[in-house]
PDB file of C-alpha atoms in Angstrom:
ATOM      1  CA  UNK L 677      22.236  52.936  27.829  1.00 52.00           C
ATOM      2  CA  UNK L 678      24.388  50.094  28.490  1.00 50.00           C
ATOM      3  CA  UNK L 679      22.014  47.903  30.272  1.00 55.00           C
ATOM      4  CA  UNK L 680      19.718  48.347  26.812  1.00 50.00           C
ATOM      5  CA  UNK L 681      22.530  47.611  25.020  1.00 50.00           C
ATOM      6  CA  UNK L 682      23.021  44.432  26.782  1.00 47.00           C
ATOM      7  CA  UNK L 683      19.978  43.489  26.826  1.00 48.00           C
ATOM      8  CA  UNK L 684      19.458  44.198  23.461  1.00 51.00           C
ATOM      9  CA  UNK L 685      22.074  41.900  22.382  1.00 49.00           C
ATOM     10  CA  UNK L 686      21.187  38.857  25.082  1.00 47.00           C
ATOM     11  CA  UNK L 687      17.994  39.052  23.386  1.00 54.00           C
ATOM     12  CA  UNK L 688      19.443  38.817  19.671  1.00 48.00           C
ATOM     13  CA  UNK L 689      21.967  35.817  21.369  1.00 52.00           C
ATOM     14  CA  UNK L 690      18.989  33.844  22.743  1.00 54.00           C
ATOM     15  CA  UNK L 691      16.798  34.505  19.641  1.00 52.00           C
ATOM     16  CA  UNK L 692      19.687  33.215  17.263  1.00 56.00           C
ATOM     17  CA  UNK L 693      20.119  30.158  19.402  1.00 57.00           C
ATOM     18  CA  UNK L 694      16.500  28.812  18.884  1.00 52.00           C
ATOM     19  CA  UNK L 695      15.366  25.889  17.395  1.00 54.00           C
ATOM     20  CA  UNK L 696      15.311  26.010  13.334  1.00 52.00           C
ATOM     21  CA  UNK L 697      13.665  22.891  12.896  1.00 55.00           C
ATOM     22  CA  UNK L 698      10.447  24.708  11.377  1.00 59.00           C
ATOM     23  CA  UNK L 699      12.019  25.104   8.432  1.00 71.00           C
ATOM     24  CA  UNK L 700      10.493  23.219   5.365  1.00 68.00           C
ATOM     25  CA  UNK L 701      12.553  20.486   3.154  1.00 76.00           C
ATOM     26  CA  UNK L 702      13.502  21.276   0.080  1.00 81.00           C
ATOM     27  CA  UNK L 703      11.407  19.055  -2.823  1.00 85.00           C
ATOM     28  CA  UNK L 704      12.272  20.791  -5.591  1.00 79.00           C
ATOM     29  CA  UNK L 705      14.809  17.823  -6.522  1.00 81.00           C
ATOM     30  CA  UNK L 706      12.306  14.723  -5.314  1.00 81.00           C
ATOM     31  CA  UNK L 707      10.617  13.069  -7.921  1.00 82.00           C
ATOM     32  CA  UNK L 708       7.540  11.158  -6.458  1.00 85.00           C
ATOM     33  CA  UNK L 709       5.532   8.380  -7.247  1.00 78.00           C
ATOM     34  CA  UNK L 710       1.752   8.545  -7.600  1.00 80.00           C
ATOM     35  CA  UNK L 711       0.094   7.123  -4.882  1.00 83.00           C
ATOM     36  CA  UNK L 712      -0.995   3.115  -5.541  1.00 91.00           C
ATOM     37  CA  UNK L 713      -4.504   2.003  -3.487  1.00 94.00           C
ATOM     38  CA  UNK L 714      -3.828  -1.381  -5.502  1.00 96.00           C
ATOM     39  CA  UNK L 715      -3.730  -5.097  -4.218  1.00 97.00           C
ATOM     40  CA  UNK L 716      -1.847  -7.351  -6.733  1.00 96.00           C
ATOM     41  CA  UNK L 717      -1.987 -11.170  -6.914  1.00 97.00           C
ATOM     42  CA  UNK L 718      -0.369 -13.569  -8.150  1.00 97.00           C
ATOM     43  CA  UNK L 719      -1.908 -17.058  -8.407  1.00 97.00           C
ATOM     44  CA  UNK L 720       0.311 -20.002  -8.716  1.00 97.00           C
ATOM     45  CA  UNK L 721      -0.044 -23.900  -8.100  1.00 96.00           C
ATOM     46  CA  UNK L 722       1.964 -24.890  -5.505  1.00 96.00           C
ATOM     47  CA  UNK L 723       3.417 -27.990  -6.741  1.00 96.00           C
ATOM     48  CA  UNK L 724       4.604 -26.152 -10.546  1.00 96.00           C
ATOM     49  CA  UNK L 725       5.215 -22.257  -9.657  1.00 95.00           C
ATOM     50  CA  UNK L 726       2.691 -22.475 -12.769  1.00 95.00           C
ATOM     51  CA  UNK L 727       1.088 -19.049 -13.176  1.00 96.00           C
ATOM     52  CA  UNK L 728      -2.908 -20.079 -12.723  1.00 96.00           C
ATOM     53  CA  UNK L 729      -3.799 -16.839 -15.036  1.00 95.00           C
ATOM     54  CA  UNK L 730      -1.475 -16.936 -17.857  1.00 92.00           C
ATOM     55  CA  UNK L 731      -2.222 -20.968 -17.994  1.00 92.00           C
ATOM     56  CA  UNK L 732      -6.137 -21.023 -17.811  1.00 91.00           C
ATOM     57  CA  UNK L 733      -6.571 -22.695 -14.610  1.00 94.00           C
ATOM     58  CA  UNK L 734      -8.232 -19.245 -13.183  1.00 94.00           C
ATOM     59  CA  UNK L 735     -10.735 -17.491 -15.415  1.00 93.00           C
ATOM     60  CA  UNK L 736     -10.699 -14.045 -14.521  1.00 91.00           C
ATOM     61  CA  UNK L 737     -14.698 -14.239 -15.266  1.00 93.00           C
ATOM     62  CA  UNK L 738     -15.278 -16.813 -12.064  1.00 95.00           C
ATOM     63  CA  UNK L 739     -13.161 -14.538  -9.582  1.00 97.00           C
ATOM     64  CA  UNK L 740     -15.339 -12.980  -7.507  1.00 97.00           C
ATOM     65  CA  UNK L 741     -13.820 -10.090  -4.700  1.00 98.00           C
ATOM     66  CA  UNK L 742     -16.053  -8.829  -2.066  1.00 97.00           C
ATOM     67  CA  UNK L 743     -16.005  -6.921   0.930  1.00 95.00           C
ATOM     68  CA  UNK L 744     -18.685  -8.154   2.976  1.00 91.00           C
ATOM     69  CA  UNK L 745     -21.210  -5.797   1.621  1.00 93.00           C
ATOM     70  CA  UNK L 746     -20.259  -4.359  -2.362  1.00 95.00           C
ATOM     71  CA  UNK L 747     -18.388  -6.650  -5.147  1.00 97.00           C
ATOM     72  CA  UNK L 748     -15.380  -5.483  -6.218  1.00 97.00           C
ATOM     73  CA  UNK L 749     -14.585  -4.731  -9.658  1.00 97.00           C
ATOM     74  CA  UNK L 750     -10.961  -5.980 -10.447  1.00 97.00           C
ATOM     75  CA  UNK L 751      -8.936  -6.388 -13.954  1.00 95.00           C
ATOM     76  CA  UNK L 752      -6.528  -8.706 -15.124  1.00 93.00           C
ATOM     77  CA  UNK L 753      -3.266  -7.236 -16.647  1.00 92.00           C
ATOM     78  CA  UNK L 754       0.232  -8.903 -17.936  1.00 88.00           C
ATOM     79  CA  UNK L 755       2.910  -7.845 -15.830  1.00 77.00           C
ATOM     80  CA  UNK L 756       6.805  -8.466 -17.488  1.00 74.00           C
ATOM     81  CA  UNK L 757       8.255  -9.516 -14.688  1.00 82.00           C
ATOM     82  CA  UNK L 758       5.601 -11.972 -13.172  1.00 82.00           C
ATOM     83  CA  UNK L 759       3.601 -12.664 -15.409  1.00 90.00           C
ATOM     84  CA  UNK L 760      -0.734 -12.310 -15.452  1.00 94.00           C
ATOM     85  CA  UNK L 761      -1.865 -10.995 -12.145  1.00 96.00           C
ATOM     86  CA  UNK L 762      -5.283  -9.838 -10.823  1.00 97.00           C
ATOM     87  CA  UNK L 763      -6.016  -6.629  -9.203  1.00 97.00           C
ATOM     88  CA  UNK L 764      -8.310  -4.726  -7.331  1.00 97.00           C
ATOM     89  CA  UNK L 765      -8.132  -1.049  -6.008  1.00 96.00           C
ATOM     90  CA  UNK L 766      -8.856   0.253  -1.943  1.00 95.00           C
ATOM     91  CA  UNK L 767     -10.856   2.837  -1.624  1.00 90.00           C
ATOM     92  CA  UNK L 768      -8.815   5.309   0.227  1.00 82.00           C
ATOM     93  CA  UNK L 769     -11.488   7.804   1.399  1.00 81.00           C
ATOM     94  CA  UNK L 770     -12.321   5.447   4.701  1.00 88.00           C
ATOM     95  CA  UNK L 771      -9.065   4.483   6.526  1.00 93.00           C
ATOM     96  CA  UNK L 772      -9.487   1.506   9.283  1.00 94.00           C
ATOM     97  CA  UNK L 773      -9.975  -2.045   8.664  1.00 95.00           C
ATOM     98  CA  UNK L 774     -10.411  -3.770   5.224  1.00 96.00           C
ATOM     99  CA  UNK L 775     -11.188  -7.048   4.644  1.00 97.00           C
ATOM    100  CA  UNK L 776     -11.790  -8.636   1.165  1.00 98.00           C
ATOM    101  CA  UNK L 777     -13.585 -12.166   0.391  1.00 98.00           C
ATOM    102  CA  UNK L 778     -12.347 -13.737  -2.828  1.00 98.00           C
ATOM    103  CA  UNK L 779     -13.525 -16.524  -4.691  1.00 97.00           C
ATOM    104  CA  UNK L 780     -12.915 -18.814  -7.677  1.00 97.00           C
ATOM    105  CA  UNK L 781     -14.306 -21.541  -9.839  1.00 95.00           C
ATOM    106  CA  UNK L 782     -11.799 -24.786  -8.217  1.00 93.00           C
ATOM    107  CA  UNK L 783     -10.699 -22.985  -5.290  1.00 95.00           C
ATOM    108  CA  UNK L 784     -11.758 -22.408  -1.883  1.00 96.00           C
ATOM    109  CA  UNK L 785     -13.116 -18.442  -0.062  1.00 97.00           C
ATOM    110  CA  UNK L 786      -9.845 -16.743   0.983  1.00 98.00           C
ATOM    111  CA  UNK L 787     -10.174 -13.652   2.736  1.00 98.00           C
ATOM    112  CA  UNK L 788      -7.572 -10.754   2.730  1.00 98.00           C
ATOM    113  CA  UNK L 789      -7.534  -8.304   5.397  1.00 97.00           C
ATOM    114  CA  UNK L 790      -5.375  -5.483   6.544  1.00 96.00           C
ATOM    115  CA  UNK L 791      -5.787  -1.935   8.415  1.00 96.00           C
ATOM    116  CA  UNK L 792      -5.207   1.336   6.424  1.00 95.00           C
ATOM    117  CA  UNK L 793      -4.212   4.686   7.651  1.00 94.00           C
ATOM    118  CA  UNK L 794      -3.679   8.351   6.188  1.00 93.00           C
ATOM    119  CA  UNK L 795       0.370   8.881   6.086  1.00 90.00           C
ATOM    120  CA  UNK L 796       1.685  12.106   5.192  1.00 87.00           C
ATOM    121  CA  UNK L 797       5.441  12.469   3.294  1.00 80.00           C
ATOM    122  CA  UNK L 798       7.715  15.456   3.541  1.00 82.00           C
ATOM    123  CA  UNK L 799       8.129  15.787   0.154  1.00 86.00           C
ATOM    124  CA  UNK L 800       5.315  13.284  -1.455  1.00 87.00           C
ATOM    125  CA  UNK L 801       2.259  11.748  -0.506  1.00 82.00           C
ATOM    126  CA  UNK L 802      -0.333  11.756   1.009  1.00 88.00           C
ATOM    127  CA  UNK L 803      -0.259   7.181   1.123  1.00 91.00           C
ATOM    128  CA  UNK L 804      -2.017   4.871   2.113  1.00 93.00           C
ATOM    129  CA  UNK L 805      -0.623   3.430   5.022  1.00 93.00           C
ATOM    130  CA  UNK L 806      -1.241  -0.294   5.662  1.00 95.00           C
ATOM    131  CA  UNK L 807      -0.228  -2.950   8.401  1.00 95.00           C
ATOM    132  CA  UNK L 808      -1.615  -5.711  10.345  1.00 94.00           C
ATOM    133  CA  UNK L 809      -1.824  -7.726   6.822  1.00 96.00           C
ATOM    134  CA  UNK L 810      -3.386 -11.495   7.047  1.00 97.00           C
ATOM    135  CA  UNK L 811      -4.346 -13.728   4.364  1.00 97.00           C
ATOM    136  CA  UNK L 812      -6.044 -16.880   4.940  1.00 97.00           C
ATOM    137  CA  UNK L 813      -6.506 -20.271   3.219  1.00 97.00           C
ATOM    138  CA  UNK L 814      -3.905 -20.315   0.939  1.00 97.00           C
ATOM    139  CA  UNK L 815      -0.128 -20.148   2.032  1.00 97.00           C
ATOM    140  CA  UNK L 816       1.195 -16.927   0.233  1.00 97.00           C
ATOM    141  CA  UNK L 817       3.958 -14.531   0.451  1.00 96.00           C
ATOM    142  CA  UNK L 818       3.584 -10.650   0.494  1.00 96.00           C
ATOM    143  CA  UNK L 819       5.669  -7.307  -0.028  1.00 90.00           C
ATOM    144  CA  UNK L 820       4.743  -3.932   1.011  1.00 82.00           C
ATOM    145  CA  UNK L 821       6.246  -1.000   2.050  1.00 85.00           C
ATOM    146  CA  UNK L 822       4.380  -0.201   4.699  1.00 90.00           C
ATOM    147  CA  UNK L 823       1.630   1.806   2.192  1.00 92.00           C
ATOM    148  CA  UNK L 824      -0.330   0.479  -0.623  1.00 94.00           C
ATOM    149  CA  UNK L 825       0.115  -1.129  -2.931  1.00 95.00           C
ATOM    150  CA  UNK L 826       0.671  -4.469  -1.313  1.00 96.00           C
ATOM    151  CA  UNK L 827       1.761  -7.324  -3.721  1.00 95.00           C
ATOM    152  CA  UNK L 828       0.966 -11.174  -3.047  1.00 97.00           C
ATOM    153  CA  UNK L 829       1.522 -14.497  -4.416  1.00 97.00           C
ATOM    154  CA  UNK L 830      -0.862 -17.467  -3.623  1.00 97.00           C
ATOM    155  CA  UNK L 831       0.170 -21.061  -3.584  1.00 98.00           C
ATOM    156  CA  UNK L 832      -3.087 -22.935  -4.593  1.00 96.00           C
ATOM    157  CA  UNK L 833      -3.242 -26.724  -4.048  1.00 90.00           C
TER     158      UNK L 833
END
């Protein structure tokens, strides 16, 4: 009786000392964002920080986005803080490399390209994951978080 008592109890020891990392997070206080397959960009000259869209020195009717194969449909939207910028959305459903040809009346091809992946949040998600970002032509700057949306600003010449 006392050896099943012992082991009994080494049993409920060794059992109460194991890893309770399985447990789930609680999300019942996260508030999370919609997911954002967006590119945004910002055109502006180089020489004046000028925003190309809100002046008329891009017409949104001579951009033309493409990636390789389809045309892109994008939209042109007033944004408070900076300003007119053009957008296009990723299709999420195949992750791997993207690369987008763009095109306007006065400028030169640029091409944006990036990699995607599927991420997966605790709480949120799922994202769009995105790295290996490179934009050509034009110098620019660009923000992301590591997921989509990914924001840029083109200096044209």
């Amino acid at each position: 009786m006392l050896q099943k008592s012992a082991l009994f109890f080494l049993t409920l020891f060794i059992l109460s000392c194991s890893d309770s990392k399985t447990e789930l997070p609680d999300c019942s206080l996260v508030d999370c964002d919609v997911a954002d397959n967006t590119v945004y960009i910002l055109f502006l000259d180089a020489d004046t920080d000028e925003n190309l869209l809100d002046s008329g020195g891009i017409q949104n009717e001579t951009v033309l986005i493409s990636d390789g194969t389809n045309e892109i449909s994008h939209s042109i939207v007033e944004n408070t803080e900076r300003g007119t910028i053009l957008y296009f959305n990723v299709n999420p459903a195949n992750y791997g490399n993207k690369s987008f040809d763009i095109t306007f009346e006065g400028g030169e091809l640029f091409t944006i390209s990036f990699n995607t992946s599927y991420l997966e949040g605790e709480c949120c998600g799922p994202f769009t994951g995105i790295d290996a970002i490179a934009i050509s032509t034009y110098l620019n700057e660009y923000s992301t978080t590591g997921a989509l949306p990914l924001n840029i600003t083109l200096y044209i010449d």
